[in-house]
CSV table of C-alpha atoms in Angstrom, one decimal:
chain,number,residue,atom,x,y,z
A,1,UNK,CA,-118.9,-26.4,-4.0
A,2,UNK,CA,-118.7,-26.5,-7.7
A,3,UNK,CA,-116.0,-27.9,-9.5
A,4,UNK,CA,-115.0,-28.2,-13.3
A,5,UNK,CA,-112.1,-30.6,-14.4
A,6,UNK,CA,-111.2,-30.9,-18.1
A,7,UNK,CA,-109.6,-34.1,-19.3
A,8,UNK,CA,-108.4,-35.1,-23.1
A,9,UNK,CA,-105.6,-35.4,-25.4
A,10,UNK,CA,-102.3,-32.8,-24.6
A,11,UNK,CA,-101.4,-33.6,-28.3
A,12,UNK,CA,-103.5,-33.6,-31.1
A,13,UNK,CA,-101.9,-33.9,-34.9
A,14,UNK,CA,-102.9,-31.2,-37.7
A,15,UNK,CA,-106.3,-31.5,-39.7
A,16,UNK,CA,-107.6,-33.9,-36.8
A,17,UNK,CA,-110.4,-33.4,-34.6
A,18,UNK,CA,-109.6,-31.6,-30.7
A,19,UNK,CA,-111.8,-33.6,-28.2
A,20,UNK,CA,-111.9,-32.5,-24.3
A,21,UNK,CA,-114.8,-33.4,-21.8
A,22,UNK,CA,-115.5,-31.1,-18.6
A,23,UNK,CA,-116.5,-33.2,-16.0
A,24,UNK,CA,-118.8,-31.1,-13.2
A,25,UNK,CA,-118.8,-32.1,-9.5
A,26,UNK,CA,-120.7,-30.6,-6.6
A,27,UNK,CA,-124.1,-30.1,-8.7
A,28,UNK,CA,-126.2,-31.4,-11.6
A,29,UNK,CA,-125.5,-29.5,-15.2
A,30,UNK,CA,-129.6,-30.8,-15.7
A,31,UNK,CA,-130.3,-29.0,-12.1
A,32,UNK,CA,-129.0,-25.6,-12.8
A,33,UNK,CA,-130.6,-23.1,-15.4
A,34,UNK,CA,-126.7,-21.8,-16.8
A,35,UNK,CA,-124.3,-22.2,-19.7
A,36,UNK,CA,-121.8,-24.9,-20.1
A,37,UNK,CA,-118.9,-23.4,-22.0
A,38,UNK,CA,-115.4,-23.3,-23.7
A,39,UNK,CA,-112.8,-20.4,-23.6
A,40,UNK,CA,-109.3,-20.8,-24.9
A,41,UNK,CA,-106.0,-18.9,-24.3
A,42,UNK,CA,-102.7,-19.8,-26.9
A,43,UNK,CA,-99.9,-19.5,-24.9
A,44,UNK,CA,-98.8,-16.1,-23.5
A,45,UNK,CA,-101.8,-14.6,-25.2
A,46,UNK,CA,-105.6,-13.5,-23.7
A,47,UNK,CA,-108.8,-15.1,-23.7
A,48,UNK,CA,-111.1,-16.5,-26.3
A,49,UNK,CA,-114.7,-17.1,-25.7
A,50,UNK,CA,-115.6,-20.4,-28.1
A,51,UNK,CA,-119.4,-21.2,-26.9
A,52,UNK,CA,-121.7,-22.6,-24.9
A,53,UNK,CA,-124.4,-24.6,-24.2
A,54,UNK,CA,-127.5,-24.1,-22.0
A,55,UNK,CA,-128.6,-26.7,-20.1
A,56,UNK,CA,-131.4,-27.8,-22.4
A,57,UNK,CA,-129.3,-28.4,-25.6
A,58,UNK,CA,-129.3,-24.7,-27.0
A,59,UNK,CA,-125.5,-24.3,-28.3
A,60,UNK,CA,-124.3,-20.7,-29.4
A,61,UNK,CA,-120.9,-20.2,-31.1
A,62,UNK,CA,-118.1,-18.0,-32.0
A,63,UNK,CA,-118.7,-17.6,-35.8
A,64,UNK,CA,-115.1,-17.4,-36.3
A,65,UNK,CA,-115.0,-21.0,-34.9
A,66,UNK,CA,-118.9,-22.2,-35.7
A,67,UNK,CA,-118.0,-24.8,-38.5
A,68,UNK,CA,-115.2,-26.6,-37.2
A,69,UNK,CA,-116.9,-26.1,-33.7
A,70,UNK,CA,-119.4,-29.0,-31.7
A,71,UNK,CA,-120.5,-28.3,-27.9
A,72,UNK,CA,-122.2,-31.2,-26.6
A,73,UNK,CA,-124.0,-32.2,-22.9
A,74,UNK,CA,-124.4,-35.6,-21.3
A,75,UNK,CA,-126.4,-35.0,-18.6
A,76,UNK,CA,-126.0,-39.1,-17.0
A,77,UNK,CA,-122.4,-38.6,-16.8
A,78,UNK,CA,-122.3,-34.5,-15.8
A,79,UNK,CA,-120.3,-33.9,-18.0
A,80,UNK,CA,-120.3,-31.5,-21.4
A,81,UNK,CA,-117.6,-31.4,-24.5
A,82,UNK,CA,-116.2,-30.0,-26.9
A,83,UNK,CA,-115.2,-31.1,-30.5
A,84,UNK,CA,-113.0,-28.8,-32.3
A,85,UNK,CA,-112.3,-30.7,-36.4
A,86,UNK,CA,-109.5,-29.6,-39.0
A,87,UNK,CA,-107.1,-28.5,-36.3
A,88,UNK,CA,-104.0,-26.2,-36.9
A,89,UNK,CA,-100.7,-24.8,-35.1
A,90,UNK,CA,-103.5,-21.8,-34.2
A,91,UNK,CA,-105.6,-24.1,-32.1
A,92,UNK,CA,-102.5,-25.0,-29.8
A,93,UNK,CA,-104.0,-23.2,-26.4
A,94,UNK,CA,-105.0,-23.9,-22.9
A,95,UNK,CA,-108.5,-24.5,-23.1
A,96,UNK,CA,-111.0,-23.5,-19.9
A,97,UNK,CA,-114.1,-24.9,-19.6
A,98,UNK,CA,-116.8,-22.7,-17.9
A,99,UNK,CA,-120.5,-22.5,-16.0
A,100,UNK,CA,-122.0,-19.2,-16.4
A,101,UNK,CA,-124.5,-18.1,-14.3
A,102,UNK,CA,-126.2,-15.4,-16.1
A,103,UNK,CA,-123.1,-15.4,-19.4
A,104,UNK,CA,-120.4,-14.4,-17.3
A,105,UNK,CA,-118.3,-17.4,-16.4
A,106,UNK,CA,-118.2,-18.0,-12.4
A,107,UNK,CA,-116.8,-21.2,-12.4
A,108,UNK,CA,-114.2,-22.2,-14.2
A,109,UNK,CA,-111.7,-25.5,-14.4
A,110,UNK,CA,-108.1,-25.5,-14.2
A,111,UNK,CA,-107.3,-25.7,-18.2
A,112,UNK,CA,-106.3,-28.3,-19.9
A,113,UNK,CA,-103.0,-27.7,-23.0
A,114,UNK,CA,-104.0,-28.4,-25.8
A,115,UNK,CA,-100.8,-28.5,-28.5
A,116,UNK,CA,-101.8,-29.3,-32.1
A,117,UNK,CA,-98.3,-30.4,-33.7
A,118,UNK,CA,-97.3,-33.8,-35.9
B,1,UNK,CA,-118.0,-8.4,-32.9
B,2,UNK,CA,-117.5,-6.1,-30.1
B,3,UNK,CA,-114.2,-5.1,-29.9
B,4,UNK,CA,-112.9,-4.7,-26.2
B,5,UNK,CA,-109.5,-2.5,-25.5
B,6,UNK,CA,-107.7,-2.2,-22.4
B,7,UNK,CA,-105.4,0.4,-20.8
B,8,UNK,CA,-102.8,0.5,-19.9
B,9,UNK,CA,-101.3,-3.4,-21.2
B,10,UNK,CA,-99.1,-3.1,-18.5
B,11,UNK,CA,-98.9,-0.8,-15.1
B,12,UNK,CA,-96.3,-0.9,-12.5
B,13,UNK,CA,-97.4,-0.6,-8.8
B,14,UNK,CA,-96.2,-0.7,-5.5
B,15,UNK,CA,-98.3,-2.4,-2.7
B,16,UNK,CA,-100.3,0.4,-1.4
B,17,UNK,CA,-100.9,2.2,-4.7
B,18,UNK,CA,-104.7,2.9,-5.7
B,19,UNK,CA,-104.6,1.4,-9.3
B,20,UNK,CA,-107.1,2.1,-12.1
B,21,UNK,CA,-107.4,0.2,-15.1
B,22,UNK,CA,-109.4,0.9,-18.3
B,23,UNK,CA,-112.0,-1.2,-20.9
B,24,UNK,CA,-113.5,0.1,-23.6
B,25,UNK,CA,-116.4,-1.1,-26.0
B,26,UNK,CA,-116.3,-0.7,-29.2
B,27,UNK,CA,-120.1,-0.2,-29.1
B,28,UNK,CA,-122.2,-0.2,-26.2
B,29,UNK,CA,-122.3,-3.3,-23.6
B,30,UNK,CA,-124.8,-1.6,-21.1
B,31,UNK,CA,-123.6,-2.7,-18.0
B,32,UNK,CA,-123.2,-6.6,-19.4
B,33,UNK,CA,-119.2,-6.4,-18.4
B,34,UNK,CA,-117.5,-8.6,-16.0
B,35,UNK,CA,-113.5,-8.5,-15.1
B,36,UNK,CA,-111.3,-11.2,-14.5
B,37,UNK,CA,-108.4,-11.9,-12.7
B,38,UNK,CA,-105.8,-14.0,-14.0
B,39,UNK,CA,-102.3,-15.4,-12.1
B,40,UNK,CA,-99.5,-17.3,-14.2
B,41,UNK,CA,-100.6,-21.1,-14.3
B,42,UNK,CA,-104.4,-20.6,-13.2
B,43,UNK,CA,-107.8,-20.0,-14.6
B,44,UNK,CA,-108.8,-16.6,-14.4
B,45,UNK,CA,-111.4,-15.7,-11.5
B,46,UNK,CA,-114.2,-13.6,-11.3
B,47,UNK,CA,-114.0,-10.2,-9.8
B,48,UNK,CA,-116.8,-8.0,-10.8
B,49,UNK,CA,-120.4,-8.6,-13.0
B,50,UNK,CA,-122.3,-6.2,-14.2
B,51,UNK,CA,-120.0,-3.7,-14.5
B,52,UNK,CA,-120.0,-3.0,-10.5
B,53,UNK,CA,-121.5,-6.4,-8.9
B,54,UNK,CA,-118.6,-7.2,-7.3
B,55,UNK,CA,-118.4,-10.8,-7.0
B,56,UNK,CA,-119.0,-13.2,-3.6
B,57,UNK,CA,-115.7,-13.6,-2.1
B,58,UNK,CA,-113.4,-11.0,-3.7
B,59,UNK,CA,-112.2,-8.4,-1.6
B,60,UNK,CA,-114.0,-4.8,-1.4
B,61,UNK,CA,-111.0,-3.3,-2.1
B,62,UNK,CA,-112.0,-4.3,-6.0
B,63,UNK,CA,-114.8,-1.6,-7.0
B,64,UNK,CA,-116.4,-1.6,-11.1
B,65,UNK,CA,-117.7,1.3,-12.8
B,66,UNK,CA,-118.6,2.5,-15.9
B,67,UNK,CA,-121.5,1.7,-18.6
B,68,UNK,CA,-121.8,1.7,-22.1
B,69,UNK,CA,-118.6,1.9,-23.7
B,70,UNK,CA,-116.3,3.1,-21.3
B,71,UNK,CA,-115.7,1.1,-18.3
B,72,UNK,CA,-112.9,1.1,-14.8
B,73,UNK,CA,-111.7,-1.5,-12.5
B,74,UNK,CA,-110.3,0.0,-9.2
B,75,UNK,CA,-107.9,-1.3,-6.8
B,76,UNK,CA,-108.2,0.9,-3.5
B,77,UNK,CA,-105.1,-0.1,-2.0
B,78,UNK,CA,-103.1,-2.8,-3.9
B,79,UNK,CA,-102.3,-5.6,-2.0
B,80,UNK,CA,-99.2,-8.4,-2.7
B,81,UNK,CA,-102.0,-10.9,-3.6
B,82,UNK,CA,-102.9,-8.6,-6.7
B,83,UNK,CA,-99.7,-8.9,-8.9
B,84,UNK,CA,-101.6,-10.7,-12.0
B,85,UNK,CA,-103.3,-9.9,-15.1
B,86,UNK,CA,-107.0,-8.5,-15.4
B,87,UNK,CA,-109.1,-8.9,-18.7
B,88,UNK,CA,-112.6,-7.4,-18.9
B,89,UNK,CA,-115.6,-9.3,-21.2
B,90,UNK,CA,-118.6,-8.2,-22.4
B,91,UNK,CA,-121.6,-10.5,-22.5
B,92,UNK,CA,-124.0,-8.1,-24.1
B,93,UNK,CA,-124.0,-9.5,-27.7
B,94,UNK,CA,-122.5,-12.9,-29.0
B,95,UNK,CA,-119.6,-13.7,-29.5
B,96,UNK,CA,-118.5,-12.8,-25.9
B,97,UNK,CA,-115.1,-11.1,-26.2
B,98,UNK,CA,-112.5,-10.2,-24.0
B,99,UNK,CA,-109.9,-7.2,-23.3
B,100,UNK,CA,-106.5,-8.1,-24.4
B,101,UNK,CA,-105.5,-7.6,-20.5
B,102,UNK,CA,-103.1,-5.4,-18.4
B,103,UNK,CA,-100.6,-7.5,-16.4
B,104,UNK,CA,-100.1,-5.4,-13.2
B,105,UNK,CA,-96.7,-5.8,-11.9
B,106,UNK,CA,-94.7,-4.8,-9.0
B,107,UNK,CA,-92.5,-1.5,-9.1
């Protein structure tokens, strides 16, 4: 069975850079033809879809987030990231990371907060 | 962006109730929509892809309908399990984006 377990920083301060890693268990991300990605939810708010990354490298992005915004894959380690730079108060959210079979997220880890504060 | 709005944000229900709940597009998906359920604390779960694939696992008292713009999830007979939120997403065009939810809650 699939799993998907964030890790990374519970605190990050303002203008610095949000780092978490997704570790996947129970299959190869370089096996599997689907999309590695990021959704967020602020606290007591809905979702956000940030991006993904297909197994080969190809990264698509929310524009509202694309330039502040890095999705990454290590394929030796199974794992995938995220790098979010220039923080603020508005990034302060539980973030999800996410396979996707065919775009619609199936698997999905059990969120990591995220609370961007000095 | 396709904007995604739900109805209603919030509906009260008693267990037993048949319970519909709403998504609209703010342009047409197709049939590229998929609902989630979502309980305090937890990552949401998959219920239904496709607008009416109703995901491996998930009770068939869940049922999907709808294409285009205008779209329903259906719970037949509402079961204590159920109390939670349910968002809908479209995955037609990036960015994905989600309904802003409707928190079913008990009567």
């Amino acid at each position: 069975q699939l799993q998907l377990q964030e890790s990374g920083p519970g605190l990050v301060k303002p203008s610095e850079t949000l780092s978490l890693t997704c570790t996947v268990s129970g299959g190869a991300i370089s096996s599997s033809s689907s999309y590695w990605g990021w959704i967020r939810q602020p606290p007591g708010k809905g979702l956000e879809w940030i991006g993904h990354i297909y197994y080969s490298g190809s990264t698509y992005y929310n524009p509202s987030l694309k330039s502040r915004l890095i999705i990454s894959v290590d394929t030796s380690k199974n794992q995938f990231s995220l790098n979010l730079s220039s923080v603020t108060a508005a990034d302060t959210a539980v973030y999800f990371c996410t396979m996707a079979t065919e775009y619609y997220s199936d698997y999905w880890g059990q969120g990591n907060l995220v609370t961007v504060s000095s | 962006d396709i904007q995604m709005t739900q109805s209603p944000s919030t509906l009260s229900a008693s267990v037993g109730d048949r319970v519909t709940i709403t998504c609209r597009a703010s342009q047409s998906v197709s049939s590229w929509l998929a609902w989630y359920q979502q309980k305090p604390g937890k990552a949401p779960k998959l219920l239904i892809y496709k607008a009416s694939s109703l995901q491996s696992g998930v009770p068939s008292r869940f049922s999907g309908s709808g294409s285009g713009t205008e779209f329903t999830l259906t719970i037949s007979s509402l079961q204590p399990d159920d109390f939670a939120s349910y968002y809908c997403q479209q995955y037609n065009s990036y960015p994905f984006t989600f309904g802003p939810g409707t928190k079913v809650d008990i009567k």
